[in-house]
Amino acid sequence: MKISFSGHETFVCRQFWLKKGFEHILSNRSFTDEDAVVHLGVGKNMTTSIKFWLRGFNIITDDNAITEFGDYLLAGRDPYLEDTASLWLLHYAAIKNEKLFIFNTFFNQFLKEKNEFNKLQLIAYLKRKTEESGAKHFSDKTYDSDANVFLRTYNRSNDGKADIEEETANLLVELNLIRPFSRLDLDGKNPVQWFRVVRESRDELPLEIFAYAILDNYGNKDKSLSFKDLLEAINSPGNIFCLTEKGLEEKLIQLANRWPHNFNYNETAGNRVLQMKNEVDKLEVLNQYYG
């Protein structure tokens, strides 16, 4: 995986940005047009950030073409991202996108080392992964900026610097995946912000979104997937949705009961396996949720 940072211009993706950028592309406009800032109604740096997030959340390709996923979600199903299910889809898309390195490595690898952390520990981890990969070195400012933007994507800012719009619009806050809390510093005098990620059963995660993630990630027929891989392999539903072992099993049982012609979940000689059979369209599965 190529390690890359920045591109967001220090801006967290706001809830209305994806629709605004989507419509900009739909009207055959470019982000480099002289009037792009006027058409989008934001500054130049925010214009660059909107393009970055459109790509990061798989709404457009690197060539600025609208993706099948982007068209499905923003051309009618949930253009204003009012449904929490859509936020789960965007969360999934971000982690699957290796260009959003911090999203991908955080949920796939970092959480295996610790589920309680502060920002400095996250930055230290990013630096270590960069060194281990042999990638070029980045400045401390770059690491700090990426960590800030990532954490603010899932949390409201508590530094007093965010404006009211940002406080209410950071895209994935509603998922409640990364939870802030305070812990005293080593001297026991000053509170330091820490974060916690807890694996849960995720009853609030719609089964159709879970099914879509499996179909999109693994293909849609004639495959056998081990429970272990579904729980902890790279880009597995266990990692992406922070599921407990019990929570994952419950979802797999529900999956097989809901679509018995497409999925079979069983245990043989202690090995739990999900079998995928008979092709099913992942977007048709989403249609069963969005209607």
PDB file of C-alpha atoms in Angstrom:
ATOM      1  CA  MET A   1       0.000   0.000   0.000  1.00  0.00           C
ATOM      2  CA  LYS A   2       1.325   3.428  -0.934  1.00  0.00           C
ATOM      3  CA  ILE A   3       1.437   5.710   2.074  1.00  0.00           C
ATOM      4  CA  SER A   4       0.072   9.180   1.442  1.00  0.00           C
ATOM      5  CA  PHE A   5      -1.176  12.037   3.563  1.00  0.00           C
ATOM      6  CA  SER A   6      -2.800  15.460   3.103  1.00  0.00           C
ATOM      7  CA  GLY A   7      -4.940  16.649   0.183  1.00  0.00           C
ATOM      8  CA  HIS A   8      -7.812  17.676   2.427  1.00  0.00           C
ATOM      9  CA  GLU A   9      -6.349  21.164   3.010  1.00  0.00           C
ATOM     10  CA  THR A  10      -6.990  20.575   6.760  1.00  0.00           C
ATOM     11  CA  PHE A  11     -10.771  20.557   6.211  1.00  0.00           C
ATOM     12  CA  VAL A  12     -13.015  17.793   7.491  1.00  0.00           C
ATOM     13  CA  CYS A  13     -15.625  16.712   4.951  1.00  0.00           C
ATOM     14  CA  ARG A  14     -18.878  18.458   5.768  1.00  0.00           C
ATOM     15  CA  GLN A  15     -22.204  16.831   5.216  1.00  0.00           C
ATOM     16  CA  PHE A  16     -23.351  18.987   2.292  1.00  0.00           C
ATOM     17  CA  TRP A  17     -20.017  18.936   0.442  1.00  0.00           C
ATOM     18  CA  LEU A  18     -20.449  15.594  -1.301  1.00  0.00           C
ATOM     19  CA  LYS A  19     -23.777  16.575  -2.846  1.00  0.00           C
ATOM     20  CA  LYS A  20     -22.435  19.987  -3.810  1.00  0.00           C
ATOM     21  CA  GLY A  21     -19.342  18.488  -5.454  1.00  0.00           C
ATOM     22  CA  PHE A  22     -21.393  15.738  -7.094  1.00  0.00           C
ATOM     23  CA  GLU A  23     -23.693  18.281  -8.724  1.00  0.00           C
ATOM     24  CA  HIS A  24     -20.658  20.314  -9.801  1.00  0.00           C
ATOM     25  CA  ILE A  25     -19.315  17.302 -11.708  1.00  0.00           C
ATOM     26  CA  LEU A  26     -22.777  16.418 -12.985  1.00  0.00           C
ATOM     27  CA  SER A  27     -23.032  19.841 -14.630  1.00  0.00           C
ATOM     28  CA  ASN A  28     -19.825  19.119 -16.589  1.00  0.00           C
ATOM     29  CA  ARG A  29     -17.761  21.547 -14.563  1.00  0.00           C
ATOM     30  CA  SER A  30     -14.182  21.119 -13.406  1.00  0.00           C
ATOM     31  CA  PHE A  31     -12.631  21.925 -10.063  1.00  0.00           C
ATOM     32  CA  THR A  32     -10.000  23.923 -11.932  1.00  0.00           C
ATOM     33  CA  ASP A  33     -12.547  26.187 -13.643  1.00  0.00           C
ATOM     34  CA  GLU A  34     -12.032  29.857 -12.872  1.00  0.00           C
ATOM     35  CA  ASP A  35     -15.563  30.092 -11.504  1.00  0.00           C
ATOM     36  CA  ALA A  36     -15.409  26.845  -9.504  1.00  0.00           C
ATOM     37  CA  VAL A  37     -15.215  28.699  -6.190  1.00  0.00           C
ATOM     38  CA  VAL A  38     -18.248  30.771  -7.183  1.00  0.00           C
ATOM     39  CA  HIS A  39     -20.268  27.772  -8.322  1.00  0.00           C
ATOM     40  CA  LEU A  40     -19.416  25.771  -5.202  1.00  0.00           C
ATOM     41  CA  GLY A  41     -19.785  28.760  -2.902  1.00  0.00           C
ATOM     42  CA  VAL A  42     -16.588  28.046  -0.967  1.00  0.00           C
ATOM     43  CA  GLY A  43     -12.981  29.238  -0.997  1.00  0.00           C
ATOM     44  CA  LYS A  44     -10.210  27.851  -3.187  1.00  0.00           C
ATOM     45  CA  ASN A  45      -8.781  25.566  -0.512  1.00  0.00           C
ATOM     46  CA  MET A  46     -12.222  24.203   0.294  1.00  0.00           C
ATOM     47  CA  THR A  47     -12.774  23.537  -3.414  1.00  0.00           C
ATOM     48  CA  THR A  48      -9.630  21.405  -3.429  1.00  0.00           C
ATOM     49  CA  SER A  49     -10.809  19.665  -0.271  1.00  0.00           C
ATOM     50  CA  ILE A  50     -14.216  18.849  -1.766  1.00  0.00           C
ATOM     51  CA  LYS A  51     -12.523  17.139  -4.701  1.00  0.00           C
ATOM     52  CA  PHE A  52     -10.298  15.196  -2.302  1.00  0.00           C
ATOM     53  CA  TRP A  53     -13.249  13.914  -0.291  1.00  0.00           C
ATOM     54  CA  LEU A  54     -15.306  13.051  -3.362  1.00  0.00           C
ATOM     55  CA  ARG A  55     -12.464  10.765  -4.400  1.00  0.00           C
ATOM     56  CA  GLY A  56     -11.859   9.524  -0.876  1.00  0.00           C
ATOM     57  CA  PHE A  57     -15.468   8.432  -0.410  1.00  0.00           C
ATOM     58  CA  ASN A  58     -15.613   6.815  -3.876  1.00  0.00           C
ATOM     59  CA  ILE A  59     -18.064   9.337  -5.310  1.00  0.00           C
ATOM     60  CA  ILE A  60     -15.766  10.142  -8.251  1.00  0.00           C
ATOM     61  CA  THR A  61     -12.700   8.497  -9.782  1.00  0.00           C
ATOM     62  CA  ASP A  62      -9.243  10.032 -10.067  1.00  0.00           C
ATOM     63  CA  ASP A  63     -10.367  11.230 -13.514  1.00  0.00           C
ATOM     64  CA  ASN A  64     -13.360  12.978 -11.937  1.00  0.00           C
ATOM     65  CA  ALA A  65     -15.872  10.533 -13.419  1.00  0.00           C
ATOM     66  CA  ILE A  66     -18.871   9.738 -11.230  1.00  0.00           C
ATOM     67  CA  THR A  67     -18.708   6.200  -9.862  1.00  0.00           C
ATOM     68  CA  GLU A  68     -21.559   3.710  -9.822  1.00  0.00           C
ATOM     69  CA  PHE A  69     -21.675   4.054  -6.043  1.00  0.00           C
ATOM     70  CA  GLY A  70     -21.665   7.855  -6.176  1.00  0.00           C
ATOM     71  CA  ASP A  71     -24.469   7.924  -8.707  1.00  0.00           C
ATOM     72  CA  TYR A  72     -26.515   5.419  -6.729  1.00  0.00           C
ATOM     73  CA  LEU A  73     -26.241   7.268  -3.443  1.00  0.00           C
ATOM     74  CA  LEU A  74     -26.317  10.932  -4.462  1.00  0.00           C
ATOM     75  CA  ALA A  75     -28.479  10.893  -7.585  1.00  0.00           C
ATOM     76  CA  GLY A  76     -31.570   9.891  -5.678  1.00  0.00           C
ATOM     77  CA  ARG A  77     -31.268   7.391  -2.827  1.00  0.00           C
ATOM     78  CA  ASP A  78     -29.982   9.817  -0.198  1.00  0.00           C
ATOM     79  CA  PRO A  79     -28.491  12.971  -1.744  1.00  0.00           C
ATOM     80  CA  TYR A  80     -28.524  14.894   1.538  1.00  0.00           C
ATOM     81  CA  LEU A  81     -27.095  11.988   3.560  1.00  0.00           C
ATOM     82  CA  GLU A  82     -29.965  12.106   6.017  1.00  0.00           C
ATOM     83  CA  ASP A  83     -29.952   8.356   6.673  1.00  0.00           C
ATOM     84  CA  THR A  84     -27.309   6.941   9.018  1.00  0.00           C
ATOM     85  CA  ALA A  85     -27.095   3.896   6.734  1.00  0.00           C
ATOM     86  CA  SER A  86     -25.558   6.150   4.083  1.00  0.00           C
ATOM     87  CA  LEU A  87     -22.905   7.229   6.571  1.00  0.00           C
ATOM     88  CA  TRP A  88     -22.025   3.576   7.174  1.00  0.00           C
ATOM     89  CA  LEU A  89     -21.603   3.178   3.415  1.00  0.00           C
ATOM     90  CA  LEU A  90     -19.292   6.196   3.247  1.00  0.00           C
ATOM     91  CA  HIS A  91     -17.335   4.915   6.240  1.00  0.00           C
ATOM     92  CA  TYR A  92     -16.892   1.599   4.420  1.00  0.00           C
ATOM     93  CA  ALA A  93     -15.857   3.350   1.193  1.00  0.00           C
ATOM     94  CA  ALA A  94     -13.235   5.444   2.989  1.00  0.00           C
ATOM     95  CA  ILE A  95     -11.581   2.447   4.629  1.00  0.00           C
ATOM     96  CA  LYS A  96     -11.569   0.463   1.384  1.00  0.00           C
ATOM     97  CA  ASN A  97      -9.770   3.371  -0.302  1.00  0.00           C
ATOM     98  CA  GLU A  98      -6.041   2.808   0.228  1.00  0.00           C
ATOM     99  CA  LYS A  99      -5.376   6.431  -0.723  1.00  0.00           C
ATOM    100  CA  LEU A 100      -6.997   7.418   2.560  1.00  0.00           C
ATOM    101  CA  PHE A 101      -4.135   5.720   4.346  1.00  0.00           C
ATOM    102  CA  ILE A 102      -4.992   6.824   7.852  1.00  0.00           C
ATOM    103  CA  PHE A 103      -8.579   5.514   7.575  1.00  0.00           C
ATOM    104  CA  ASN A 104      -7.433   2.189   6.147  1.00  0.00           C
ATOM    105  CA  THR A 105      -4.593   1.515   8.556  1.00  0.00           C
ATOM    106  CA  PHE A 106      -6.475   2.741  11.632  1.00  0.00           C
ATOM    107  CA  PHE A 107      -9.390   0.316  11.356  1.00  0.00           C
ATOM    108  CA  ASN A 108      -7.415  -2.567   9.854  1.00  0.00           C
ATOM    109  CA  GLN A 109      -4.213  -2.455  11.889  1.00  0.00           C
ATOM    110  CA  PHE A 110      -3.902   0.233  14.555  1.00  0.00           C
ATOM    111  CA  LEU A 111      -6.894  -1.001  16.561  1.00  0.00           C
ATOM    112  CA  LYS A 112      -5.278  -4.425  16.842  1.00  0.00           C
ATOM    113  CA  GLU A 113      -2.568  -2.788  18.956  1.00  0.00           C
ATOM    114  CA  LYS A 114      -4.719  -0.543  21.136  1.00  0.00           C
ATOM    115  CA  ASN A 115      -8.317   0.566  21.328  1.00  0.00           C
ATOM    116  CA  GLU A 116      -7.622   3.465  23.713  1.00  0.00           C
ATOM    117  CA  PHE A 117      -5.213   6.125  22.542  1.00  0.00           C
ATOM    118  CA  ASN A 118      -4.421   9.809  22.314  1.00  0.00           C
ATOM    119  CA  LYS A 119      -3.498  11.804  19.251  1.00  0.00           C
ATOM    120  CA  LEU A 120       0.241  11.650  19.916  1.00  0.00           C
ATOM    121  CA  GLN A 121       0.105   7.855  20.044  1.00  0.00           C
ATOM    122  CA  LEU A 122      -1.745   7.759  16.735  1.00  0.00           C
ATOM    123  CA  ILE A 123       0.850  10.062  15.167  1.00  0.00           C
ATOM    124  CA  ALA A 124       3.694   7.908  16.520  1.00  0.00           C
ATOM    125  CA  TYR A 125       2.051   4.872  14.922  1.00  0.00           C
ATOM    126  CA  LEU A 126       1.707   6.635  11.557  1.00  0.00           C
ATOM    127  CA  LYS A 127       5.376   7.604  11.659  1.00  0.00           C
ATOM    128  CA  ARG A 128       6.379   4.027  12.453  1.00  0.00           C
ATOM    129  CA  LYS A 129       4.309   2.607   9.599  1.00  0.00           C
ATOM    130  CA  THR A 130       5.839   5.160   7.235  1.00  0.00           C
ATOM    131  CA  GLU A 131       9.361   4.171   8.260  1.00  0.00           C
ATOM    132  CA  GLU A 132       8.598   0.450   8.017  1.00  0.00           C
ATOM    133  CA  SER A 133       7.274   0.881   4.479  1.00  0.00           C
ATOM    134  CA  GLY A 134      10.343   2.748   3.279  1.00  0.00           C
ATOM    135  CA  ALA A 135       8.139   5.615   2.105  1.00  0.00           C
ATOM    136  CA  LYS A 136       9.380   9.168   2.092  1.00  0.00           C
ATOM    137  CA  HIS A 137       9.322  11.044   5.365  1.00  0.00           C
ATOM    138  CA  PHE A 138       6.601  13.576   6.052  1.00  0.00           C
ATOM    139  CA  SER A 139       6.761  16.634   8.264  1.00  0.00           C
ATOM    140  CA  ASP A 140       5.411  16.620  11.811  1.00  0.00           C
ATOM    141  CA  LYS A 141       2.859  19.178  10.661  1.00  0.00           C
ATOM    142  CA  THR A 142       1.567  16.764   8.009  1.00  0.00           C
ATOM    143  CA  TYR A 143       1.115  13.922  10.490  1.00  0.00           C
ATOM    144  CA  ASP A 144      -0.588  16.241  12.974  1.00  0.00           C
ATOM    145  CA  SER A 145      -2.916  17.639  10.323  1.00  0.00           C
ATOM    146  CA  ASP A 146      -3.977  14.206   9.089  1.00  0.00           C
ATOM    147  CA  ALA A 147      -4.560  12.915  12.602  1.00  0.00           C
ATOM    148  CA  ASN A 148      -6.664  15.984  13.422  1.00  0.00           C
ATOM    149  CA  VAL A 149      -8.799  15.701  10.299  1.00  0.00           C
ATOM    150  CA  PHE A 150      -9.297  11.971  10.761  1.00  0.00           C
ATOM    151  CA  LEU A 151     -10.341  12.258  14.399  1.00  0.00           C
ATOM    152  CA  ARG A 152     -12.613  15.227  13.694  1.00  0.00           C
ATOM    153  CA  THR A 153     -14.347  13.250  10.945  1.00  0.00           C
ATOM    154  CA  TYR A 154     -15.711  11.010  13.692  1.00  0.00           C
ATOM    155  CA  ASN A 155     -15.911  13.583  16.507  1.00  0.00           C
ATOM    156  CA  ARG A 156     -16.911  17.143  17.129  1.00  0.00           C
ATOM    157  CA  SER A 157     -13.996  19.426  17.865  1.00  0.00           C
ATOM    158  CA  ASN A 158     -13.353  20.349  21.476  1.00  0.00           C
ATOM    159  CA  ASP A 159     -10.617  22.917  20.911  1.00  0.00           C
ATOM    160  CA  GLY A 160     -12.959  25.887  20.613  1.00  0.00           C
ATOM    161  CA  LYS A 161     -11.704  26.708  17.123  1.00  0.00           C
ATOM    162  CA  ALA A 162     -14.321  25.003  14.970  1.00  0.00           C
ATOM    163  CA  ASP A 163     -17.177  27.107  13.631  1.00  0.00           C
ATOM    164  CA  ILE A 164     -20.817  26.265  14.313  1.00  0.00           C
ATOM    165  CA  GLU A 165     -21.312  24.773  10.846  1.00  0.00           C
ATOM    166  CA  GLU A 166     -18.384  22.402  11.278  1.00  0.00           C
ATOM    167  CA  GLU A 167     -19.491  21.432  14.768  1.00  0.00           C
ATOM    168  CA  THR A 168     -22.794  20.169  13.390  1.00  0.00           C
ATOM    169  CA  ALA A 169     -21.571  18.803  10.078  1.00  0.00           C
ATOM    170  CA  ASN A 170     -18.510  16.588  10.574  1.00  0.00           C
ATOM    171  CA  LEU A 171     -19.558  13.737   8.382  1.00  0.00           C
ATOM    172  CA  LEU A 172     -19.301  10.524  10.403  1.00  0.00           C
ATOM    173  CA  VAL A 173     -19.928  11.772  13.947  1.00  0.00           C
ATOM    174  CA  GLU A 174     -23.313  10.031  14.140  1.00  0.00           C
ATOM    175  CA  LEU A 175     -21.700   6.606  13.836  1.00  0.00           C
ATOM    176  CA  ASN A 176     -20.232   7.037  17.324  1.00  0.00           C
ATOM    177  CA  LEU A 177     -17.272   4.822  16.461  1.00  0.00           C
ATOM    178  CA  ILE A 178     -14.417   6.851  17.960  1.00  0.00           C
ATOM    179  CA  ARG A 179     -15.411   8.169  21.365  1.00  0.00           C
ATOM    180  CA  PRO A 180     -13.500  10.881  23.219  1.00  0.00           C
ATOM    181  CA  PHE A 181     -12.781  10.866  26.929  1.00  0.00           C
ATOM    182  CA  SER A 182     -10.341  12.615  29.269  1.00  0.00           C
ATOM    183  CA  ARG A 183      -7.419  11.191  31.184  1.00  0.00           C
ATOM    184  CA  LEU A 184      -4.929  13.050  33.364  1.00  0.00           C
ATOM    185  CA  ASP A 185      -1.412  13.552  32.042  1.00  0.00           C
ATOM    186  CA  LEU A 186       1.616  11.789  33.530  1.00  0.00           C
ATOM    187  CA  ASP A 187       1.893  14.462  36.206  1.00  0.00           C
ATOM    188  CA  GLY A 188      -1.701  13.855  37.200  1.00  0.00           C
ATOM    189  CA  LYS A 189      -2.550  17.532  36.836  1.00  0.00           C
ATOM    190  CA  ASN A 190      -3.946  18.350  33.395  1.00  0.00           C
ATOM    191  CA  PRO A 191      -6.629  16.492  31.437  1.00  0.00           C
ATOM    192  CA  VAL A 192      -5.596  15.077  28.059  1.00  0.00           C
ATOM    193  CA  GLN A 193      -8.070  14.064  25.387  1.00  0.00           C
ATOM    194  CA  TRP A 194      -8.060  10.353  24.670  1.00  0.00           C
ATOM    195  CA  PHE A 195     -10.184   8.264  22.336  1.00  0.00           C
ATOM    196  CA  ARG A 196     -11.749   4.831  22.619  1.00  0.00           C
ATOM    197  CA  VAL A 197     -13.045   2.411  19.981  1.00  0.00           C
ATOM    198  CA  VAL A 198     -15.150  -0.468  21.273  1.00  0.00           C
ATOM    199  CA  ARG A 199     -16.139  -3.499  19.241  1.00  0.00           C
ATOM    200  CA  GLU A 200     -19.895  -4.025  19.521  1.00  0.00           C
ATOM    201  CA  SER A 201     -22.680  -6.106  18.015  1.00  0.00           C
ATOM    202  CA  ARG A 202     -23.837  -3.066  15.990  1.00  0.00           C
ATOM    203  CA  ASP A 203     -27.558  -3.745  16.071  1.00  0.00           C
ATOM    204  CA  GLU A 204     -27.938  -0.290  14.520  1.00  0.00           C
ATOM    205  CA  LEU A 205     -26.005  -1.360  11.397  1.00  0.00           C
ATOM    206  CA  PRO A 206     -28.600  -2.300   8.734  1.00  0.00           C
ATOM    207  CA  LEU A 207     -28.222  -5.854   7.466  1.00  0.00           C
ATOM    208  CA  GLU A 208     -28.385  -4.592   3.872  1.00  0.00           C
ATOM    209  CA  ILE A 209     -25.327  -2.387   4.451  1.00  0.00           C
ATOM    210  CA  PHE A 210     -23.475  -5.332   5.991  1.00  0.00           C
ATOM    211  CA  ALA A 211     -24.437  -7.518   3.010  1.00  0.00           C
ATOM    212  CA  TYR A 212     -23.372  -4.832   0.531  1.00  0.00           C
ATOM    213  CA  ALA A 213     -19.941  -4.611   2.160  1.00  0.00           C
ATOM    214  CA  ILE A 214     -19.433  -8.367   1.839  1.00  0.00           C
ATOM    215  CA  LEU A 215     -20.599  -8.455  -1.781  1.00  0.00           C
ATOM    216  CA  ASP A 216     -18.516  -5.432  -2.745  1.00  0.00           C
ATOM    217  CA  ASN A 217     -15.405  -6.649  -0.964  1.00  0.00           C
ATOM    218  CA  TYR A 218     -15.424 -10.339  -1.848  1.00  0.00           C
ATOM    219  CA  GLY A 219     -17.447 -10.684  -5.040  1.00  0.00           C
ATOM    220  CA  ASN A 220     -20.869 -12.195  -5.211  1.00  0.00           C
ATOM    221  CA  LYS A 221     -20.834 -15.950  -5.798  1.00  0.00           C
ATOM    222  CA  ASP A 222     -19.050 -19.272  -5.424  1.00  0.00           C
ATOM    223  CA  LYS A 223     -16.803 -18.372  -2.519  1.00  0.00           C
ATOM    224  CA  SER A 224     -16.224 -19.721   0.956  1.00  0.00           C
ATOM    225  CA  LEU A 225     -15.086 -17.220   3.554  1.00  0.00           C
ATOM    226  CA  SER A 226     -13.793 -18.259   6.953  1.00  0.00           C
ATOM    227  CA  PHE A 227     -15.212 -16.637  10.055  1.00  0.00           C
ATOM    228  CA  LYS A 228     -11.696 -15.663  11.123  1.00  0.00           C
ATOM    229  CA  ASP A 229     -11.102 -13.754   7.878  1.00  0.00           C
ATOM    230  CA  LEU A 230     -14.487 -12.058   8.097  1.00  0.00           C
ATOM    231  CA  LEU A 231     -13.638 -10.978  11.629  1.00  0.00           C
ATOM    232  CA  GLU A 232     -10.077  -9.700  11.307  1.00  0.00           C
ATOM    233  CA  ALA A 233      -8.647  -9.803   7.763  1.00  0.00           C
ATOM    234  CA  ILE A 234      -7.822  -6.572   5.934  1.00  0.00           C
ATOM    235  CA  ASN A 235     -11.032  -4.737   4.993  1.00  0.00           C
ATOM    236  CA  SER A 236     -13.142  -7.412   6.666  1.00  0.00           C
ATOM    237  CA  PRO A 237     -16.586  -6.462   7.985  1.00  0.00           C
ATOM    238  CA  GLY A 238     -15.286  -7.230  11.470  1.00  0.00           C
ATOM    239  CA  ASN A 239     -12.591  -4.580  11.143  1.00  0.00           C
ATOM    240  CA  ILE A 240     -14.548  -1.991   9.211  1.00  0.00           C
ATOM    241  CA  PHE A 241     -17.664  -2.061  11.377  1.00  0.00           C
ATOM    242  CA  CYS A 242     -15.788  -2.799  14.644  1.00  0.00           C
ATOM    243  CA  LEU A 243     -17.850  -5.909  15.336  1.00  0.00           C
ATOM    244  CA  THR A 244     -17.448  -8.303  18.237  1.00  0.00           C
ATOM    245  CA  GLU A 245     -17.142 -11.994  17.457  1.00  0.00           C
ATOM    246  CA  LYS A 246     -20.693 -12.524  18.680  1.00  0.00           C
ATOM    247  CA  GLY A 247     -21.950  -9.518  16.738  1.00  0.00           C
ATOM    248  CA  LEU A 248     -20.389 -10.773  13.512  1.00  0.00           C
ATOM    249  CA  GLU A 249     -21.874 -14.232  13.962  1.00  0.00           C
ATOM    250  CA  GLU A 250     -25.320 -12.763  14.583  1.00  0.00           C
ATOM    251  CA  LYS A 251     -25.035 -10.725  11.381  1.00  0.00           C
ATOM    252  CA  LEU A 252     -23.926 -13.789   9.372  1.00  0.00           C
ATOM    253  CA  ILE A 253     -26.842 -15.856  10.677  1.00  0.00           C
ATOM    254  CA  GLN A 254     -29.246 -13.033   9.785  1.00  0.00           C
ATOM    255  CA  LEU A 255     -27.618 -12.800   6.354  1.00  0.00           C
ATOM    256  CA  ALA A 256     -28.168 -16.500   5.631  1.00  0.00           C
ATOM    257  CA  ASN A 257     -31.759 -16.352   6.895  1.00  0.00           C
ATOM    258  CA  ARG A 258     -32.594 -13.261   4.844  1.00  0.00           C
ATOM    259  CA  TRP A 259     -31.027 -14.442   1.565  1.00  0.00           C
ATOM    260  CA  PRO A 260     -30.894 -18.259   1.796  1.00  0.00           C
ATOM    261  CA  HIS A 261     -30.385 -18.667  -1.952  1.00  0.00           C
ATOM    262  CA  ASN A 262     -27.279 -16.487  -1.877  1.00  0.00           C
ATOM    263  CA  PHE A 263     -25.633 -17.139   1.493  1.00  0.00           C
ATOM    264  CA  ASN A 264     -25.138 -20.148   3.715  1.00  0.00           C
ATOM    265  CA  TYR A 265     -23.494 -19.956   7.130  1.00  0.00           C
ATOM    266  CA  ASN A 266     -22.482 -23.137   8.919  1.00  0.00           C
ATOM    267  CA  GLU A 267     -19.939 -24.701  11.229  1.00  0.00           C
ATOM    268  CA  THR A 268     -18.123 -27.925  10.372  1.00  0.00           C
ATOM    269  CA  ALA A 269     -15.535 -29.506  12.647  1.00  0.00           C
ATOM    270  CA  GLY A 270     -15.232 -26.254  14.542  1.00  0.00           C
ATOM    271  CA  ASN A 271     -14.686 -24.166  11.405  1.00  0.00           C
ATOM    272  CA  ARG A 272     -17.280 -21.478  10.801  1.00  0.00           C
ATOM    273  CA  VAL A 273     -17.717 -20.616   7.123  1.00  0.00           C
ATOM    274  CA  LEU A 274     -19.855 -18.266   5.042  1.00  0.00           C
ATOM    275  CA  GLN A 275     -20.598 -19.730   1.635  1.00  0.00           C
ATOM    276  CA  MET A 276     -21.608 -17.376  -1.151  1.00  0.00           C
ATOM    277  CA  LYS A 277     -23.676 -18.889  -3.935  1.00  0.00           C
ATOM    278  CA  ASN A 278     -25.839 -17.691  -6.803  1.00  0.00           C
ATOM    279  CA  GLU A 279     -24.996 -14.237  -8.063  1.00  0.00           C
ATOM    280  CA  VAL A 280     -26.736 -11.307  -6.405  1.00  0.00           C
ATOM    281  CA  ASP A 281     -26.434  -7.628  -7.355  1.00  0.00           C
ATOM    282  CA  LYS A 282     -25.037  -5.599  -4.456  1.00  0.00           C
ATOM    283  CA  LEU A 283     -27.068  -2.553  -5.493  1.00  0.00           C
ATOM    284  CA  GLU A 284     -30.244  -4.628  -5.536  1.00  0.00           C
ATOM    285  CA  VAL A 285     -29.459  -5.530  -1.947  1.00  0.00           C
ATOM    286  CA  LEU A 286     -29.200  -1.824  -1.126  1.00  0.00           C
ATOM    287  CA  ASN A 287     -32.502  -1.243  -2.916  1.00  0.00           C
ATOM    288  CA  GLN A 288     -34.137  -3.477  -0.336  1.00  0.00           C
ATOM    289  CA  TYR A 289     -33.095  -0.954   2.282  1.00  0.00           C
ATOM    290  CA  TYR A 290     -33.634   2.326   0.452  1.00  0.00           C
ATOM    291  CA  GLY A 291     -36.724   1.133  -1.435  1.00  0.00           C
TER     292      GLY A 291
END
